[in-house]
Amino acid sequence: MSSPAPERTNLLGLPRPALEAFVAQLGSRPFRARQLMNWIYKRGVGEFAAMTDLARDFRARLGAHAEVRAPEIVRVQRSADGTVKWLLRADASQAFETVFIPEPDRGTLCISSQVGCALDCSFCSTAQQGFNRNLTTAEIVGQVWLASAQLAAEGGSAAAGTEPLERRVTNVVLMGMGEPLANFRNVVPALDILLDDYGCDLSRRRVTLSTSGLVPQIYRLAEVSNVALAVSLHAPDDALRNELVPINRKHPIAELLAACWHYLDERNGRSVTFEYVMLDGVNDSAAQARALARLLKGHPAKVNLIPFNPFPGTRYTRSPAPVIQRFRDELLQRGVLATVRRTRGEDIDAACGQLAGRVIDRTTVRLGSKVFGVAVQP
Ligand code: SAH
């Protein structure tokens, strides 16, 4: 009688100490973990048989008990501007998205942390679909591993326009689907692997976690990680932010900012980036820019203005370009650093807030979630 084969451990989910323990369990020396990571992350190899400097019997044991498995690709879309979007399988009927944004001096990978999102920000497409589940650490790291391998396989081609664009992943932002701090338990080990010299080997300034403002988790993050922090602010006062980012009712702006400054103190960070989506006639007046400047002036803050990206069913429209410029100028004149995010990948719905994937909502059935909250055929 044979018992069912035990599930194999996906090594993409193990930060170095856990991998060392795993390797020891298989009867090998812990330093083999570093050799393994070198194959996996530096050379992009996932087949144990190809890891020729590991002992044959160790490779056999790895083959029996472990695997290196990135999420399966459902679909790849390429934008005219060089942006690439992967739709990745979460299970038979659900999927999440990863976006690669090439620029001349950097290649940014925007990764997801959850299938859907429970936070219900009124201007975000992901929110419309509701929430299904957290991604595992292996699924989070797997997005980086997979994209790097795919881009390497493509070679250095696919430049949009005349300028050559960076085709490697040099920066990672947790700005895809989901609220990363609501998936703290799986996100933190993933950050460890992204930063580890033996892992993805990214500097802490090249990994950015963006949060809608889960204040207690910002304090917890300060204890265990030092990645760059971005915060989705979107409004200069609590009344408006309550409407746009409902988590504000629980953690208002003053508490959120205090958590941000604490994070910088604790982690020796340079500044916090505040994301601010430009919604026509909602949060884009000169008075609101001045109110925002009052909040941030004198603090280590940068404001990143994001032109609103529309999606089906939304009630908002994008602020006109001159209004966005005026808003930025009001901030700059008051000594607050501000930039306007260039919209990328719009033609393939890969821009900020447009990531939809396929999500079956398991939270309450909310108005608006019905349109998207169904399984879509592959
Ligand atoms: N949940 C995290 C991570 C998502 S980051 C967070 O809220 O920060 C994605 C960024 O895009 C956030 O700043 C989000 O507020 C912004 N965004 C969401 N919908 C958008 C839209 N339709 N247009 C432009 N930006 C949007």
Short mmCIF file of N, CA and C and ligand atoms in Angstrom, two decimals, residues 123-124 174-176 178-180 210-212 232 234 275 277 306-309 311 352-353, ligand 1:
data_model
loop_
_atom_site.label_atom_id
_atom_site.label_comp_id
_atom_site.label_asym_id
_atom_site.label_seq_id
_atom_site.Cartn_x
_atom_site.Cartn_y
_atom_site.Cartn_z
N PHE A 123 -11.64 54.43 -5.28
CA PHE A 123 -11.13 54.76 -6.62
C PHE A 123 -10.27 53.64 -7.19
N CYS A 124 -10.25 52.48 -6.54
CA CYS A 124 -9.33 51.41 -6.93
C CYS A 124 -10.07 50.23 -7.52
N LEU A 174 5.76 46.82 -3.91
CA LEU A 174 4.55 46.07 -3.56
C LEU A 174 3.38 47.01 -3.73
N MET A 175 3.04 47.21 -5.00
CA MET A 175 1.98 48.15 -5.36
C MET A 175 0.98 47.50 -6.31
N GLY A 176 1.01 46.17 -6.36
CA GLY A 176 0.05 45.48 -7.20
C GLY A 176 -1.25 45.25 -6.46
N GLY A 178 -3.79 44.06 -3.71
CA GLY A 178 -3.76 43.71 -2.30
C GLY A 178 -3.12 44.74 -1.40
N GLU A 179 -3.34 44.57 -0.10
CA GLU A 179 -2.74 45.42 0.91
C GLU A 179 -1.64 44.59 1.59
N PRO A 180 -0.38 44.92 1.29
CA PRO A 180 0.70 44.06 1.79
C PRO A 180 0.72 43.93 3.32
N SER A 210 4.05 49.58 -0.30
CA SER A 210 3.03 50.63 -0.27
C SER A 210 1.83 50.16 0.54
N THR A 211 1.39 51.00 1.46
CA THR A 211 0.25 50.64 2.30
C THR A 211 -0.80 51.73 2.28
N SER A 212 -2.04 51.30 2.46
CA SER A 212 -3.14 52.27 2.55
C SER A 212 -3.21 52.87 3.95
N SER A 232 -0.42 55.46 0.84
CA SER A 232 -1.48 55.99 -0.02
C SER A 232 -2.30 56.98 0.77
N HIS A 234 -3.78 60.37 -0.40
CA HIS A 234 -4.92 60.70 -1.28
C HIS A 234 -5.85 61.82 -0.82
N GLU A 275 1.60 58.69 -1.72
CA GLU A 275 0.91 58.62 -3.01
C GLU A 275 -0.40 59.40 -2.90
N VAL A 277 -3.62 60.18 -5.47
CA VAL A 277 -4.27 59.98 -6.76
C VAL A 277 -5.05 61.25 -7.10
N ILE A 306 -0.44 60.76 -8.60
CA ILE A 306 -0.78 59.72 -9.58
C ILE A 306 -2.03 60.14 -10.34
N PRO A 307 -1.89 60.45 -11.64
CA PRO A 307 -3.10 60.75 -12.41
C PRO A 307 -4.04 59.54 -12.31
N PHE A 308 -5.28 59.78 -11.97
CA PHE A 308 -6.25 58.68 -11.80
C PHE A 308 -6.36 57.85 -13.08
N ASN A 309 -6.32 56.55 -12.91
CA ASN A 309 -6.52 55.64 -14.05
C ASN A 309 -7.91 55.06 -13.98
N PHE A 311 -11.36 52.84 -14.74
CA PHE A 311 -11.68 51.43 -14.96
C PHE A 311 -13.20 51.36 -15.07
N CYS A 352 -1.46 52.00 -12.45
CA CYS A 352 -1.82 51.97 -11.02
C CYS A 352 -3.33 51.88 -10.86
N GLY A 353 -3.74 50.97 -10.03
CA GLY A 353 -5.17 50.89 -9.71
C GLY A 353 -5.99 50.17 -10.74
N1 SAH B 1 -2.89 48.56 -0.96
C1 SAH B 1 -1.63 49.22 -1.09
C2 SAH B 1 -0.88 48.77 -2.30
C3 SAH B 1 -1.50 49.20 -3.61
S1 SAH B 1 -0.44 50.36 -4.31
C4 SAH B 1 -1.86 50.72 -1.06
O1 SAH B 1 -2.99 51.13 -1.01
O2 SAH B 1 -0.90 51.48 -1.00
C5 SAH B 1 -1.31 50.96 -5.62
C6 SAH B 1 -1.31 52.46 -5.64
O3 SAH B 1 -2.18 52.89 -6.71
C7 SAH B 1 -1.91 53.03 -4.37
O4 SAH B 1 -1.34 54.24 -4.03
C8 SAH B 1 -3.34 53.22 -4.79
O5 SAH B 1 -4.00 54.09 -3.95
C9 SAH B 1 -3.17 53.72 -6.20
N2 SAH B 1 -4.38 53.57 -6.97
C10 SAH B 1 -5.43 52.77 -6.74
N3 SAH B 1 -6.36 52.92 -7.68
C11 SAH B 1 -5.91 53.84 -8.53
C12 SAH B 1 -6.41 54.38 -9.74
N4 SAH B 1 -7.59 54.00 -10.24
N5 SAH B 1 -5.66 55.30 -10.37
C13 SAH B 1 -4.46 55.65 -9.90
N6 SAH B 1 -3.92 55.16 -8.78
C14 SAH B 1 -4.64 54.27 -8.09
#
